[in-house]
mmCIF file of C-alpha atoms in Angstrom:
data_model
loop_
_atom_site.group_PDB
_atom_site.id
_atom_site.type_symbol
_atom_site.label_atom_id
_atom_site.label_comp_id
_atom_site.label_asym_id
_atom_site.label_seq_id
_atom_site.Cartn_x
_atom_site.Cartn_y
_atom_site.Cartn_z
ATOM 1 C CA ASP A 1 129.399 81.885 23.083
ATOM 2 C CA VAL A 2 126.977 81.091 25.895
ATOM 3 C CA GLY A 3 128.052 81.740 29.450
ATOM 4 C CA GLN A 4 129.835 84.403 31.469
ATOM 5 C CA SER A 5 133.120 82.622 32.205
ATOM 6 C CA GLN A 6 135.142 85.577 30.902
ATOM 7 C CA PHE A 7 133.902 89.078 31.519
ATOM 8 C CA GLU A 8 134.663 92.646 32.396
ATOM 9 C CA THR A 9 133.497 93.655 35.866
ATOM 10 C CA VAL A 10 132.636 97.319 36.450
ATOM 11 C CA ASN A 11 130.831 99.486 38.987
ATOM 12 C CA THR A 12 127.928 101.799 38.135
ATOM 13 C CA ASP A 13 130.111 104.919 37.804
ATOM 14 C CA ARG A 14 132.346 103.268 35.212
ATOM 15 C CA LEU A 15 129.307 101.872 33.429
ATOM 16 C CA VAL A 16 127.751 105.348 33.155
ATOM 17 C CA ILE A 17 131.000 106.668 31.661
ATOM 18 C CA ARG A 18 131.093 103.803 29.169
ATOM 19 C CA ILE A 19 127.470 104.327 28.161
ATOM 20 C CA LEU A 20 127.985 108.053 27.595
ATOM 21 C CA ASP A 21 131.126 107.401 25.582
ATOM 22 C CA GLN A 22 129.373 104.909 23.304
ATOM 23 C CA ALA A 23 126.293 107.143 22.991
ATOM 24 C CA ARG A 24 128.418 109.827 21.337
ATOM 25 C CA ARG A 25 129.070 107.498 18.408
ATOM 26 C CA VAL A 26 125.476 106.552 17.512
ATOM 27 C CA ASP A 27 122.119 108.233 16.987
ATOM 28 C CA ARG A 28 120.534 106.082 19.695
ATOM 29 C CA LEU A 29 122.236 103.620 22.061
ATOM 30 C CA LEU A 30 120.405 100.441 23.076
ATOM 31 C CA VAL A 31 121.665 98.927 26.331
ATOM 32 C CA ALA A 32 120.470 95.462 27.408
ATOM 33 C CA ILE A 33 120.438 94.684 31.138
ATOM 34 C CA ALA A 34 119.782 90.986 31.707
ATOM 35 C CA GLY A 35 119.921 88.563 34.607
ATOM 36 C CA PRO A 36 117.865 86.145 36.697
ATOM 37 C CA PRO A 37 114.614 87.248 38.358
ATOM 38 C CA ALA A 38 115.279 89.362 41.468
ATOM 39 C CA SER A 39 118.876 90.019 40.417
ATOM 40 C CA GLY A 40 118.375 93.786 40.543
ATOM 41 C CA LYS A 41 117.831 94.596 36.857
ATOM 42 C CA SER A 42 115.087 97.155 37.402
ATOM 43 C CA THR A 43 116.978 98.830 40.230
ATOM 44 C CA LEU A 44 120.175 99.067 38.190
ATOM 45 C CA ALA A 45 118.342 100.377 35.119
ATOM 46 C CA GLU A 46 116.588 103.098 37.118
ATOM 47 C CA LEU A 47 119.838 104.112 38.853
ATOM 48 C CA LEU A 48 121.652 104.326 35.534
ATOM 49 C CA ALA A 49 118.856 106.384 33.964
ATOM 50 C CA GLU A 50 118.887 108.768 36.910
ATOM 51 C CA ASP A 51 122.670 109.178 36.756
ATOM 52 C CA LEU A 52 122.677 109.607 32.976
ATOM 53 C CA ASN A 53 119.896 112.184 33.015
ATOM 54 C CA THR A 54 121.390 114.100 35.936
ATOM 55 C CA GLY A 55 124.856 114.161 34.406
ATOM 56 C CA ALA A 56 123.682 115.177 30.949
ATOM 57 C CA GLY A 57 121.362 117.895 32.179
ATOM 58 C CA ASP A 58 118.313 116.658 30.268
ATOM 59 C CA ASN A 59 116.292 113.474 29.788
ATOM 60 C CA ILE A 60 118.542 111.614 27.360
ATOM 61 C CA ALA A 61 117.891 108.158 28.859
ATOM 62 C CA CYS A 62 114.835 106.040 29.643
ATOM 63 C CA VAL A 63 114.087 102.522 30.901
ATOM 64 C CA VAL A 64 112.034 99.972 28.943
ATOM 65 C CA PRO A 65 111.188 96.799 30.936
ATOM 66 C CA MET A 66 110.604 93.466 29.194
ATOM 67 C CA ASP A 67 107.838 92.602 31.696
ATOM 68 C CA GLY A 68 105.240 94.534 29.704
ATOM 69 C CA PHE A 69 105.296 91.643 27.243
ATOM 70 C CA HIS A 70 103.803 89.102 29.657
ATOM 71 C CA PHE A 71 100.940 87.274 27.988
ATOM 72 C CA ASP A 72 97.665 88.045 29.741
ATOM 73 C CA ASN A 73 96.381 85.524 32.280
ATOM 74 C CA SER A 74 93.369 84.919 30.014
ATOM 75 C CA ILE A 75 95.811 83.492 27.461
ATOM 76 C CA LEU A 76 98.065 81.633 29.889
ATOM 77 C CA GLU A 77 95.327 79.865 31.852
ATOM 78 C CA PRO A 78 93.661 77.987 28.940
ATOM 79 C CA GLY A 79 97.115 76.905 27.772
ATOM 80 C CA GLY A 80 98.019 75.530 31.205
ATOM 81 C CA LEU A 81 100.838 78.043 31.600
ATOM 82 C CA LEU A 82 99.550 80.301 34.366
ATOM 83 C CA HIS A 83 101.620 78.470 36.997
ATOM 84 C CA ARG A 84 104.723 79.033 34.815
ATOM 85 C CA LYS A 85 104.238 82.777 34.456
ATOM 86 C CA GLY A 86 107.680 84.289 34.004
ATOM 87 C CA ALA A 87 109.039 81.402 31.924
ATOM 88 C CA PRO A 88 110.215 82.287 28.376
ATOM 89 C CA GLU A 89 107.113 80.857 26.706
ATOM 90 C CA THR A 90 104.800 83.065 28.812
ATOM 91 C CA PHE A 91 106.044 86.243 27.106
ATOM 92 C CA ASP A 92 105.294 87.716 23.705
ATOM 93 C CA ALA A 93 108.919 87.310 22.653
ATOM 94 C CA GLN A 94 108.323 88.302 19.024
ATOM 95 C CA GLY A 95 106.490 91.412 20.173
ATOM 96 C CA PHE A 96 109.519 92.397 22.233
ATOM 97 C CA VAL A 97 111.886 91.739 19.320
ATOM 98 C CA ASP A 98 109.705 93.946 17.117
ATOM 99 C CA LEU A 99 109.847 96.708 19.739
ATOM 100 C CA VAL A 100 113.654 96.574 19.841
ATOM 101 C CA LEU A 101 113.776 96.802 16.041
ATOM 102 C CA ARG A 102 111.523 99.882 16.101
ATOM 103 C CA LEU A 103 113.664 101.478 18.803
ATOM 104 C CA LYS A 104 116.801 100.730 16.805
ATOM 105 C CA SER A 105 115.404 102.384 13.680
ATOM 106 C CA ASN A 106 114.812 105.568 15.730
ATOM 107 C CA GLN A 107 112.391 106.950 13.163
ATOM 108 C CA SER A 108 109.647 108.067 15.533
ATOM 109 C CA SER A 109 108.422 107.965 19.129
ATOM 110 C CA VAL A 110 107.556 104.399 20.201
ATOM 111 C CA LYS A 111 104.857 103.239 22.610
ATOM 112 C CA TYR A 112 105.357 100.091 24.683
ATOM 113 C CA PRO A 113 103.383 98.136 27.339
ATOM 114 C CA LEU A 114 104.119 98.115 31.066
ATOM 115 C CA PHE A 115 103.376 95.393 33.622
ATOM 116 C CA ASP A 116 101.365 96.193 36.740
ATOM 117 C CA ARG A 117 102.840 93.683 39.204
ATOM 118 C CA LYS A 118 100.330 94.490 41.946
ATOM 119 C CA GLY A 119 97.387 94.048 39.603
ATOM 120 C CA ASP A 120 99.098 91.184 37.721
ATOM 121 C CA ARG A 121 98.164 92.703 34.373
ATOM 122 C CA VAL A 122 99.645 94.389 31.332
ATOM 123 C CA LEU A 123 98.990 98.073 30.662
ATOM 124 C CA LEU A 124 98.993 98.523 26.890
ATOM 125 C CA ASP A 125 100.764 101.602 25.453
ATOM 126 C CA ALA A 126 101.501 102.851 28.973
ATOM 127 C CA GLY A 127 105.122 103.742 28.155
ATOM 128 C CA LEU A 128 106.617 106.021 25.513
ATOM 129 C CA VAL A 129 110.144 106.409 24.184
ATOM 130 C CA GLN A 130 110.464 109.858 22.665
ATOM 131 C CA ARG A 131 112.140 110.285 19.286
ATOM 132 C CA GLN A 132 114.830 112.455 20.900
ATOM 133 C CA THR A 133 115.723 109.876 23.594
ATOM 134 C CA ARG A 134 119.390 109.055 23.018
ATOM 135 C CA ILE A 135 119.852 106.094 25.378
ATOM 136 C CA VAL A 136 117.341 103.275 25.947
ATOM 137 C CA LEU A 137 118.008 100.912 28.848
ATOM 138 C CA LEU A 138 116.105 97.673 28.211
ATOM 139 C CA GLU A 139 115.896 95.264 31.137
ATOM 140 C CA GLY A 140 114.590 91.732 31.470
ATOM 141 C CA ASN A 141 115.383 88.098 32.157
ATOM 142 C CA TYR A 142 115.767 86.807 28.605
ATOM 143 C CA LEU A 143 117.409 89.659 26.696
ATOM 144 C CA LEU A 144 120.585 87.595 26.228
ATOM 145 C CA ALA A 145 118.961 84.157 26.084
ATOM 146 C CA ASP A 146 120.031 81.698 23.410
ATOM 147 C CA LEU A 147 116.458 80.451 23.079
ATOM 148 C CA PRO A 148 113.952 80.332 20.189
ATOM 149 C CA VAL A 149 112.785 83.836 19.185
ATOM 150 C CA TRP A 150 114.714 85.488 22.027
ATOM 151 C CA LYS A 151 118.008 84.815 20.248
ATOM 152 C CA GLN A 152 116.855 87.176 17.481
ATOM 153 C CA LEU A 153 117.850 89.931 19.918
ATOM 154 C CA HIS A 154 121.487 88.864 19.738
ATOM 155 C CA GLY A 155 123.398 91.597 17.938
ATOM 156 C CA LEU A 156 120.645 94.232 18.175
ATOM 157 C CA PHE A 157 122.026 95.831 21.340
ATOM 158 C CA ASP A 158 124.964 98.251 21.367
ATOM 159 C CA LEU A 159 125.997 97.275 24.901
ATOM 160 C CA THR A 160 125.016 94.260 26.999
ATOM 161 C CA VAL A 161 125.149 93.983 30.792
ATOM 162 C CA PHE A 162 124.579 90.800 32.784
ATOM 163 C CA LEU A 163 123.864 90.690 36.529
ATOM 164 C CA ASP A 164 125.641 87.720 38.052
ATOM 165 C CA VAL A 165 123.906 86.891 41.320
ATOM 166 C CA PRO A 166 124.278 83.659 43.347
ATOM 167 C CA LEU A 167 121.152 81.499 43.257
ATOM 168 C CA ALA A 168 121.010 81.473 47.061
ATOM 169 C CA LEU A 169 120.647 85.264 47.046
ATOM 170 C CA VAL A 170 118.113 85.103 44.207
ATOM 171 C CA ARG A 171 116.052 82.633 46.244
ATOM 172 C CA GLN A 172 116.153 84.857 49.318
ATOM 173 C CA ARG A 173 115.073 87.919 47.339
ATOM 174 C CA LEU A 174 112.267 86.028 45.613
ATOM 175 C CA MET A 175 110.959 84.722 48.928
ATOM 176 C CA ASN A 176 110.983 88.251 50.310
ATOM 177 C CA ARG A 177 109.189 89.513 47.198
ATOM 178 C CA TRP A 178 106.280 87.083 47.571
ATOM 179 C CA LEU A 179 106.082 87.315 51.361
ATOM 180 C CA ASN A 180 105.914 91.101 51.088
ATOM 181 C CA ALA A 181 103.155 90.667 48.494
ATOM 182 C CA GLY A 182 101.054 88.892 51.126
ATOM 183 C CA MET A 183 101.694 85.213 50.345
ATOM 184 C CA ASP A 184 102.136 82.803 53.237
ATOM 185 C CA GLU A 185 105.449 80.979 53.478
ATOM 186 C CA ILE A 186 104.176 77.669 52.060
ATOM 187 C CA VAL A 187 102.710 79.284 48.919
ATOM 188 C CA ALA A 188 105.751 81.523 48.469
ATOM 189 C CA THR A 189 108.135 78.578 48.792
ATOM 190 C CA SER A 190 106.137 76.569 46.259
ATOM 191 C CA ARG A 191 106.195 79.439 43.772
ATOM 192 C CA VAL A 192 109.906 80.073 44.179
ATOM 193 C CA THR A 193 111.042 76.437 43.963
ATOM 194 C CA GLY A 194 108.497 75.363 41.348
ATOM 195 C CA ASN A 195 108.783 78.293 38.938
ATOM 196 C CA ASP A 196 111.070 81.189 39.790
ATOM 197 C CA LEU A 197 114.283 79.288 40.499
ATOM 198 C CA PRO A 198 113.986 77.089 37.375
ATOM 199 C CA ASN A 199 113.574 80.308 35.379
ATOM 200 C CA ALA A 200 116.633 81.787 37.092
ATOM 201 C CA GLU A 201 118.698 78.704 36.306
ATOM 202 C CA LEU A 202 117.580 78.875 32.663
ATOM 203 C CA VAL A 203 118.680 82.511 32.432
ATOM 204 C CA LEU A 204 122.113 81.621 33.794
ATOM 205 C CA GLN A 205 122.483 78.579 31.535
ATOM 206 C CA THR A 206 121.418 80.193 28.244
ATOM 207 C CA ALA A 207 122.839 83.715 28.388
ATOM 208 C CA PHE A 208 125.091 84.818 25.557
ATOM 209 C CA LYS A 209 128.381 86.282 26.772
ATOM 210 C CA SER A 210 127.821 89.925 27.689
ATOM 211 C CA ASP A 211 130.044 92.979 27.309
ATOM 212 C CA VAL A 212 129.866 93.724 31.022
ATOM 213 C CA VAL A 213 129.064 91.637 34.103
ATOM 214 C CA MET A 214 128.044 93.211 37.395
ATOM 215 C CA HIS A 215 128.010 91.322 40.674
ATOM 216 C CA SER A 216 125.473 91.781 43.437
#
């Protein structure tokens, strides 16, 4: 089912306990953290990884962001998609699906790309999930999206978390993000209303029902 009309709401402490409990039953646990842009996915993933690693006494958990699968600007610009950067079609969705499948097989260490937001570019093979990593926290906008290619991810995760954030708060955070990046208010407003908010609405409209919903 699409939508988050029925859900379990937890805090981070309870979520850590749940993750550790489920991790005991599998060789490697894949946790999807999805939500609109600026909903706090990266922050939550990093907090969870820190808590999991501190509690377990070693580095059993790591974070893998979806943003490393942005298509390069040199690909987006000729296709007229540069102004839509962040929309589903501006990512290498199949590449991300393939990464999740490799992580799920847990047969070897796996390299993955990272996104340099300041430089607006992808850093190939900048991240590494070690073979012994027990918990992988994957975070991104479209991890639960019922959209072409992205929906191949459905069923690959052991636990899914959705961040339910009001659009008004998303808009405020996005404005702050671009203003802090040096944009003037007119350019920032145009970017938020013309691209970011439509992407946020799409995330909310197409998300498969998650195991857990967290409110901001």
